[in-house]
Backbone as a ProteinNet text record, in pm:
[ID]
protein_1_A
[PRIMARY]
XXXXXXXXXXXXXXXXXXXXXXXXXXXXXXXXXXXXXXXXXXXXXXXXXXXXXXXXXXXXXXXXXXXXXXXXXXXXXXXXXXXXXXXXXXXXXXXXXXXXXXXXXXXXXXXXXXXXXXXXXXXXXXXXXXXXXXXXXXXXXXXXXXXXXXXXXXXXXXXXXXXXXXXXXXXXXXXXXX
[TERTIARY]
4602.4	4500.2	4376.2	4313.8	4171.4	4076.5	3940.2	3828	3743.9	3613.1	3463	3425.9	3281.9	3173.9	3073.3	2979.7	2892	2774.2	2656.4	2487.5	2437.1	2295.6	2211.7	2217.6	2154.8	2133.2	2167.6	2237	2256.6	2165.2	2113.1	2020	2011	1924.5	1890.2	2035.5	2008.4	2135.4	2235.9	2244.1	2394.6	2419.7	2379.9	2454.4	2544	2442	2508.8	2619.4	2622.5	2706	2836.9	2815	2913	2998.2	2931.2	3016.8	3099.8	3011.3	3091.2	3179.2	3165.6	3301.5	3418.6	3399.8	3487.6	3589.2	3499.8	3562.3	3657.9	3602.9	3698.2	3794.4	3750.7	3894.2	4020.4	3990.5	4094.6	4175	4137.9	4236.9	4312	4287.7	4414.8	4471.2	4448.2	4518.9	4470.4	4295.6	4272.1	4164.8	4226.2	4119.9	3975.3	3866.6	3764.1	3656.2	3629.8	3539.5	3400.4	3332	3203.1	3133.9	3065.8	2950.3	2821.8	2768.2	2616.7	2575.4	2453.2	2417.4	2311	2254.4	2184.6	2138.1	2109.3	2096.8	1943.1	1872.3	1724.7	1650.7	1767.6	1718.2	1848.4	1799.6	1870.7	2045.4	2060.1	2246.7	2250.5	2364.5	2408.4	2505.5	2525.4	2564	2706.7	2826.9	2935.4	2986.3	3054.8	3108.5	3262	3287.4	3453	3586.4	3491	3624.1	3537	3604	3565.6	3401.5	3326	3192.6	3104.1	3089.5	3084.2	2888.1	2881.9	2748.3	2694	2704.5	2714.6	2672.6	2545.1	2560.2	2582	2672.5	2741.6	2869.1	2825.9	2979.8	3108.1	3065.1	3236.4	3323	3193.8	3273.9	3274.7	3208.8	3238.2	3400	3396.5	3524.9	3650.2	3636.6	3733.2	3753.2	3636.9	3620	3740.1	3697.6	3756.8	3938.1	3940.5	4067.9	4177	4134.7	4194.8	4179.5	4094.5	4106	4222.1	4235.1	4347.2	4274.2	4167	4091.8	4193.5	4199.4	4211	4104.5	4015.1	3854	3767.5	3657.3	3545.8	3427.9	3355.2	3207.5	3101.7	3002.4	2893	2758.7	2714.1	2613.2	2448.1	2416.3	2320.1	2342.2	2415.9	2368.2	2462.5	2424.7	2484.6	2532.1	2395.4	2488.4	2597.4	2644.6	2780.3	2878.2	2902.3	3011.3	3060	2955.8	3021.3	3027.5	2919.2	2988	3088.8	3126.1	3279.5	3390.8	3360	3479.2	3469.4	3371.3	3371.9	3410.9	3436.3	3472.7	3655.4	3666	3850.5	3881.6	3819.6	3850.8	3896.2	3979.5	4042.7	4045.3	4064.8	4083.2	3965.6	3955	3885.5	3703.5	3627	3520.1	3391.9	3362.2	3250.1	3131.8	3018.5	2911.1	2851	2774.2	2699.1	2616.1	2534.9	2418.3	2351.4	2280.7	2225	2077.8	1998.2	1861.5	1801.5	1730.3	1650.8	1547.6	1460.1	1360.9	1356.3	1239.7	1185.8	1259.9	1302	1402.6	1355.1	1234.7	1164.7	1235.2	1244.5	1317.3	1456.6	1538	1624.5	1680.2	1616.4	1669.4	1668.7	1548.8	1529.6	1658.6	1654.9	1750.2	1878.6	1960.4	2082	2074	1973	1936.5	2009	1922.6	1944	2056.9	2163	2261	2381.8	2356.1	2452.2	2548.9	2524.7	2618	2701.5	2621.3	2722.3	2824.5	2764.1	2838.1	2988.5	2939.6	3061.5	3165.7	3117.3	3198.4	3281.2	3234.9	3300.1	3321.8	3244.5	3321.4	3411.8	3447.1	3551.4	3508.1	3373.5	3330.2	3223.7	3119.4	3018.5	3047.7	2956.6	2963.6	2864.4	2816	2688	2723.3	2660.4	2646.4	2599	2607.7	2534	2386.8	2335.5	2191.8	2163	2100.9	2106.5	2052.3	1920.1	1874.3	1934.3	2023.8	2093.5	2262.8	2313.7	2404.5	2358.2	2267	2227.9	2227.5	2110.8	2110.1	2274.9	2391.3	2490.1	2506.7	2570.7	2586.6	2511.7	2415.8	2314.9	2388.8	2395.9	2392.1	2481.1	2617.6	2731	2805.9	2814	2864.3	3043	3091.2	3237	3303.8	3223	3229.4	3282.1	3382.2	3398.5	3327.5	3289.9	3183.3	3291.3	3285.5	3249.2	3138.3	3154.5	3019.4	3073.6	3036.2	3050.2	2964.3	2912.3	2813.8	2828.8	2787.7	2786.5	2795	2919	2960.6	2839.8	2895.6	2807.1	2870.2	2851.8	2973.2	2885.7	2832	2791.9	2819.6	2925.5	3000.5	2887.9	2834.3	2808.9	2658.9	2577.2	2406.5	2415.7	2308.8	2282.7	2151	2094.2	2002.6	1980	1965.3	1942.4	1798.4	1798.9	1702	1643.9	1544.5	1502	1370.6	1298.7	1144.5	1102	983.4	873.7	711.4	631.6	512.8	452.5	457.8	436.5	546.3	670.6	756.2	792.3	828.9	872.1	1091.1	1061	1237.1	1303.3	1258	1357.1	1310.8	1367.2	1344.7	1490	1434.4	1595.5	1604.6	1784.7	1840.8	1964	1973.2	2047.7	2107.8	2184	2330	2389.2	2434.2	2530.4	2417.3	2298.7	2226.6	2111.4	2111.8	2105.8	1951.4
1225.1	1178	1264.3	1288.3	1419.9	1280.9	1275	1229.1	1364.2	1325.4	1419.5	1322.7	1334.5	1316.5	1357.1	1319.2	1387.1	1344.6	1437.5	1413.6	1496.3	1497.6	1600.2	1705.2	1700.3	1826.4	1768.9	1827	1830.3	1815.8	1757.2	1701.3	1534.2	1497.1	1387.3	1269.5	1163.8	1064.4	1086.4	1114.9	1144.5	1226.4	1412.6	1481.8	1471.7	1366.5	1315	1199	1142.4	990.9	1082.8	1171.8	1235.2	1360	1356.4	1478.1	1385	1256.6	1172.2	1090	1092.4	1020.8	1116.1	1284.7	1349.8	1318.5	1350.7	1364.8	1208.4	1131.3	998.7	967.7	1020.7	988.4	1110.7	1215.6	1284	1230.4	1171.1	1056.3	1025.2	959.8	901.6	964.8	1092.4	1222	1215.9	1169.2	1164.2	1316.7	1363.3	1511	1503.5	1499.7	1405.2	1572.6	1646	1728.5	1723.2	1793.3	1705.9	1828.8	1802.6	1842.8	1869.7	1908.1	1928.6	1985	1990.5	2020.1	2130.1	2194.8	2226.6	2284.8	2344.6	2385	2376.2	2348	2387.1	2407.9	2454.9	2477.2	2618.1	2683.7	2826.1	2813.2	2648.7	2688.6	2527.3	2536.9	2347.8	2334.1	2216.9	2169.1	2197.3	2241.1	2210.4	2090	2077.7	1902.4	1920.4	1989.3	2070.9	2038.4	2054.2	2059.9	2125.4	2114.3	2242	2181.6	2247.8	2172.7	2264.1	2215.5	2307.9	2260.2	2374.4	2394.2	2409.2	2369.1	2433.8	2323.8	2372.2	2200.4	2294.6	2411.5	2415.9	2402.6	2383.4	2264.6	2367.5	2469	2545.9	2560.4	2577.6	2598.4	2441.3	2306.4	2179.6	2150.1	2213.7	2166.9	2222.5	2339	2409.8	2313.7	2281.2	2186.6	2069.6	2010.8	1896.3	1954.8	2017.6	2065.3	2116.4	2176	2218	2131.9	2051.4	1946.1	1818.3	1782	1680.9	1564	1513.1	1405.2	1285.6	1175.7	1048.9	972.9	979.9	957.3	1005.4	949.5	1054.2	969.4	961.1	885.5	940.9	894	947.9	889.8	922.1	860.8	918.5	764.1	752.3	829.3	913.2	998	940.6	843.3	761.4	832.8	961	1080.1	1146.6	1162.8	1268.8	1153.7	1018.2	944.1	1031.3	1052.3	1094.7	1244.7	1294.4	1439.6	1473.7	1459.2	1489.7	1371.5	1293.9	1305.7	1355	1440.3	1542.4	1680.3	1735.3	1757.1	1795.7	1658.2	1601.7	1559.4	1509.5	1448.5	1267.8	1237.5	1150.5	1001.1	1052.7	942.4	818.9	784.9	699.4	699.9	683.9	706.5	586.3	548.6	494.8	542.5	471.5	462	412.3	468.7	444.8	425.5	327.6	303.4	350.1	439.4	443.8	456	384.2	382.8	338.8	383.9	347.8	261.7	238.6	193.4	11.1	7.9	-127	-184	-347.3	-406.6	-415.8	-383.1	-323.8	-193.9	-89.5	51.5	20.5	-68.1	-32.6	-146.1	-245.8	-301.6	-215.6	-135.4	-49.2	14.5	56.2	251.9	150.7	29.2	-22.4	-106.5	-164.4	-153	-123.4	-16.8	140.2	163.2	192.7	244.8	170.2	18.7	-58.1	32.6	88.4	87.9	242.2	319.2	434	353.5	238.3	243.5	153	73.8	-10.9	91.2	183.4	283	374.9	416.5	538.4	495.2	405.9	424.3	301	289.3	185.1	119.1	70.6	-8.8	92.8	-1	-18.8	9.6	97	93.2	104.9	63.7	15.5	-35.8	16.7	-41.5	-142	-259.1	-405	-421.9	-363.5	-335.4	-526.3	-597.9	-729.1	-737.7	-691	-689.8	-592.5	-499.4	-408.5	-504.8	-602.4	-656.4	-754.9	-817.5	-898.2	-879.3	-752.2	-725.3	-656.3	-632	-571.4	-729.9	-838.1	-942.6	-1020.5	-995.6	-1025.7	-964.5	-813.2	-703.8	-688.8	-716.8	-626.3	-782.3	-886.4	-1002.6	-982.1	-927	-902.6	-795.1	-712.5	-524	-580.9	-462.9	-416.2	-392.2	-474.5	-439.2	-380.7	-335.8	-291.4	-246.8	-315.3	-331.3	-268.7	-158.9	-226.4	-126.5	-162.8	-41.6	128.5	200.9	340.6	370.6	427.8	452	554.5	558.8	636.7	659.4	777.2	824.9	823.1	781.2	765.4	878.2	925.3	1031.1	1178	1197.1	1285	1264.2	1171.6	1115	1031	1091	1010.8	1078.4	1001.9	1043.1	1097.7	1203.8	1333.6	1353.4	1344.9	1380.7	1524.2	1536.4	1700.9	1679	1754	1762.5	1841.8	1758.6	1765.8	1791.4	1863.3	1811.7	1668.9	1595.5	1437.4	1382.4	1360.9	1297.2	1333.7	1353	1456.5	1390.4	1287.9	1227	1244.7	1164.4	1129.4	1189.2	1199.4	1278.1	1256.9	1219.6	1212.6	1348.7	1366.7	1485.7	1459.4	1512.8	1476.9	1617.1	1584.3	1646.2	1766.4	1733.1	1748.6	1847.4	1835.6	1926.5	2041.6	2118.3	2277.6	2313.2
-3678.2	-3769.9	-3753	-3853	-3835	-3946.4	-3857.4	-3876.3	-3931.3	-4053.1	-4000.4	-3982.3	-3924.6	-3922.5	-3986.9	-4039.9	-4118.1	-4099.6	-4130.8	-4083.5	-4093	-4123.3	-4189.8	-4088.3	-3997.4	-3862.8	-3748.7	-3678	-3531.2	-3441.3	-3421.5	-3321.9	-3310.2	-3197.3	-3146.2	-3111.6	-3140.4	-3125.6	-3170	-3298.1	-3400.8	-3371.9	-3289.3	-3266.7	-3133.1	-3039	-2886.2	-2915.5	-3039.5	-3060.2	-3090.3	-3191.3	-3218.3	-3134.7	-3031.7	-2954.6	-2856.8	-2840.6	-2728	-2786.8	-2944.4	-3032.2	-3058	-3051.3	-3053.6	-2912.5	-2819	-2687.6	-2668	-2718.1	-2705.9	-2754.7	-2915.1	-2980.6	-2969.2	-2872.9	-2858.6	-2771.8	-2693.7	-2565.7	-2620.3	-2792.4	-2844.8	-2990.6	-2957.7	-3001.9	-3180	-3201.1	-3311.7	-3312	-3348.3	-3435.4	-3504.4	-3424	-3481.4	-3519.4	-3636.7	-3657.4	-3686.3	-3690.9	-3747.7	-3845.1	-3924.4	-4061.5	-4082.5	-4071.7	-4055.2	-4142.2	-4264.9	-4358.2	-4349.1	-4254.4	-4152.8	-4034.6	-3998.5	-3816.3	-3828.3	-3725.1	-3734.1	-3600.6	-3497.8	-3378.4	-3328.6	-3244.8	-3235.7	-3180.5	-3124.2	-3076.2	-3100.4	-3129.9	-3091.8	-2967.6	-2924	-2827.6	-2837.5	-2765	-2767.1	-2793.7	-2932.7	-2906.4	-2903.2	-2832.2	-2809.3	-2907.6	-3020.5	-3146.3	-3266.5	-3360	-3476.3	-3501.5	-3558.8	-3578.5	-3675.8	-3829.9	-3941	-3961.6	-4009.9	-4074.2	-4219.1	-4313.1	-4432	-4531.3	-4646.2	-4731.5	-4885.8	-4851.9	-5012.4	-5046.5	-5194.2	-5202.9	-5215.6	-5249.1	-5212.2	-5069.9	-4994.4	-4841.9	-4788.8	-4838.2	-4792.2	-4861.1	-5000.1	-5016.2	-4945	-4915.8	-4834.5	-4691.2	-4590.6	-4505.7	-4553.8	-4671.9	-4711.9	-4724.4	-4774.8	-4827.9	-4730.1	-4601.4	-4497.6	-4362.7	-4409.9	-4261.6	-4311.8	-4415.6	-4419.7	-4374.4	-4374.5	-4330.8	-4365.8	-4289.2	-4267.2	-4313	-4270.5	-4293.3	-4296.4	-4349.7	-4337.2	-4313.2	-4216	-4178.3	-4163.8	-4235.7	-4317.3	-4294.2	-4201.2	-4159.3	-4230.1	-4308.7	-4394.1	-4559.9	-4546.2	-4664.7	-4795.9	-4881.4	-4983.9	-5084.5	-5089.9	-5193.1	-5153	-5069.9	-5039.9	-5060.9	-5116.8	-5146.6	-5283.4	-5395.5	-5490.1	-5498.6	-5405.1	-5398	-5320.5	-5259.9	-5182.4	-5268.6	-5321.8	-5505.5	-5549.6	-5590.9	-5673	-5659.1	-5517.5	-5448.5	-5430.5	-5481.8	-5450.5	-5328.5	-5240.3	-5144.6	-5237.9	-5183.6	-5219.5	-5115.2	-4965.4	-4881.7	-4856.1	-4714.3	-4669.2	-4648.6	-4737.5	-4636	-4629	-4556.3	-4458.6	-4429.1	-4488.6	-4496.5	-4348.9	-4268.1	-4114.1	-4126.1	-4087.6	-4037.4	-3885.4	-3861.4	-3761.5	-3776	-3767.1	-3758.4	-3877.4	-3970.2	-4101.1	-4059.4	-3900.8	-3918.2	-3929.4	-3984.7	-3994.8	-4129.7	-4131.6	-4196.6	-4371	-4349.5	-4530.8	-4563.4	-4475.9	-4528.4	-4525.7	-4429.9	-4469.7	-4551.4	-4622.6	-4702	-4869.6	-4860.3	-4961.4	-4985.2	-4912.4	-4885.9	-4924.3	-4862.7	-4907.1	-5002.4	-5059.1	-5209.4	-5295.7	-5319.2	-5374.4	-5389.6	-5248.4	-5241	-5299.4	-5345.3	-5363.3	-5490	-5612.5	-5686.7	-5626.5	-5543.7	-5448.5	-5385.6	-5299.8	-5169.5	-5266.7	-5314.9	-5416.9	-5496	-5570.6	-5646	-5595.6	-5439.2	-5379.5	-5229.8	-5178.4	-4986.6	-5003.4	-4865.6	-4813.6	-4739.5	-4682.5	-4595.7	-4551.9	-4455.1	-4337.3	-4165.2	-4119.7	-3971.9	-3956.3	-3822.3	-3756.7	-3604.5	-3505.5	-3363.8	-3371.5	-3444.3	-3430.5	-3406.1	-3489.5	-3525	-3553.3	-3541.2	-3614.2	-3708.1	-3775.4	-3885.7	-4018.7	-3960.7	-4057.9	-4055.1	-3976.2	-3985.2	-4038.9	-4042.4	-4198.2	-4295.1	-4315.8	-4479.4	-4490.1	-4451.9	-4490.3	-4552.1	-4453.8	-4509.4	-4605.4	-4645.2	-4759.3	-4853.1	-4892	-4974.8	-5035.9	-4935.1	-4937.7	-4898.6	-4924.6	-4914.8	-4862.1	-4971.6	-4918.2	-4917.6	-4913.3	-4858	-4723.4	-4693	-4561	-4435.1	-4329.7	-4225.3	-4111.5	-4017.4	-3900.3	-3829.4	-3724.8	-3616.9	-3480.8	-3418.8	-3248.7	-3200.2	-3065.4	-3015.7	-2991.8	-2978.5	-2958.8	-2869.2	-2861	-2752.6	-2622	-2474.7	-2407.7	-2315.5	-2252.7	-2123.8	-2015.1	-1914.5	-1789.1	-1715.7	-1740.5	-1663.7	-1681.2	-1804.9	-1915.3	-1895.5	-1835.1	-1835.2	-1692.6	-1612	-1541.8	-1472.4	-1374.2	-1309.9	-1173	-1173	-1091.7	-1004.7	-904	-780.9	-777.2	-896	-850.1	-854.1	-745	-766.8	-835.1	-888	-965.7	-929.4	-953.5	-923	-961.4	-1019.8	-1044.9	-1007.8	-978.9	-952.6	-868.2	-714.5	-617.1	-659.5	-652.3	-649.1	-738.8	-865.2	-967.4	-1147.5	-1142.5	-1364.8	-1414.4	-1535.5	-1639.8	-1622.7	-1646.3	-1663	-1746.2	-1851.2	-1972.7	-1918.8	-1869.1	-1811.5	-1925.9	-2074	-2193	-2235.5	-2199.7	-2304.1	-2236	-2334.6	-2302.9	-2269.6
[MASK]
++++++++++++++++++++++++++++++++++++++++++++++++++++++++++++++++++++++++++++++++++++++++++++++++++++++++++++++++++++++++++++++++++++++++++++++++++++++++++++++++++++++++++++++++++

């Protein structure tokens, strides 16, 4: 089975959620790639499987066309439901919630999005945000939800003993990143 992922630029949470969702779902031999519309910093992180850059639609469709997707999860961006139909992607895809702020923006933004998300995805994901797992159930009454938290590898983050001039002991050390 081959997953994307998709998201504006590679950085911050979604590019760390998604390298540690690649690395997981290969355990159970799922092909998880990811999309980026974007670069805006000089290297990205290894997320040790294919990992595309590009927001034009000839080389996304090629993406689409040679990965054989199962699914496709799409975090925030309501327009790429009907552009990747348009596209010809045909299969599964899922609309993500990660972040949108205070429960005024993101009732806006899924609003808005209602006659996308109804016409072209297959359901909702979200780490159990509670105010974004409301308005889904407000919004989206008998749409498709999935909820569960985001994942995190311990293995991959932890905290490291190096001195500092203000700290002589302890400083985060985000291990995964460059």
């Amino acid at each position: 089975m081959n997953v994307l992922f998709v998201f504006y630029v590679p950085s911050g949470g979604v590019e760390t959620l998604n390298r540690q969702r690649c690395k997981a779902l290969k355990k159970y031999n799922i092909n998880a790639h990811c999309l980026y519309y974007e670069n805006r910093k000089k290297s990205i992180n290894d997320h040790g499987t294919q990992t595309f850059v590009t927001n034009e639609d000839h080389e996304i469709k090629k993406i689409l066309d040679e990965g054989d997707y199962s699914l496709i999860v799409i975090v925030s961006d309501f327009q790429a439901l009907p552009r990747f139909r348009s596209l010809g992607y045909q299969g599964k895809m899922i609309i993500e919630i990660q972040g949108y702020g205070p429960k005024s923006t993101a009732k806006s933004a899924l609003t808005d999005a209602i006659p996308l998300v109804t016409n072209y995805a297959s359901g909702f994901l979200n780490p159990k945000t509670p105010h974004i797992v409301q308005l889904l159930d407000e919004l989206y009454p008998s749409f498709p939800k999935f909820s569960f938290n985001n994942c995190f590898d311990t293995n991959q983050f932890s905290y490291k003993a190096v001195p500092t001039s203000h700290q002589p002991n302890v400083r985060m050390d985000w291990a995964n990143r460059r």
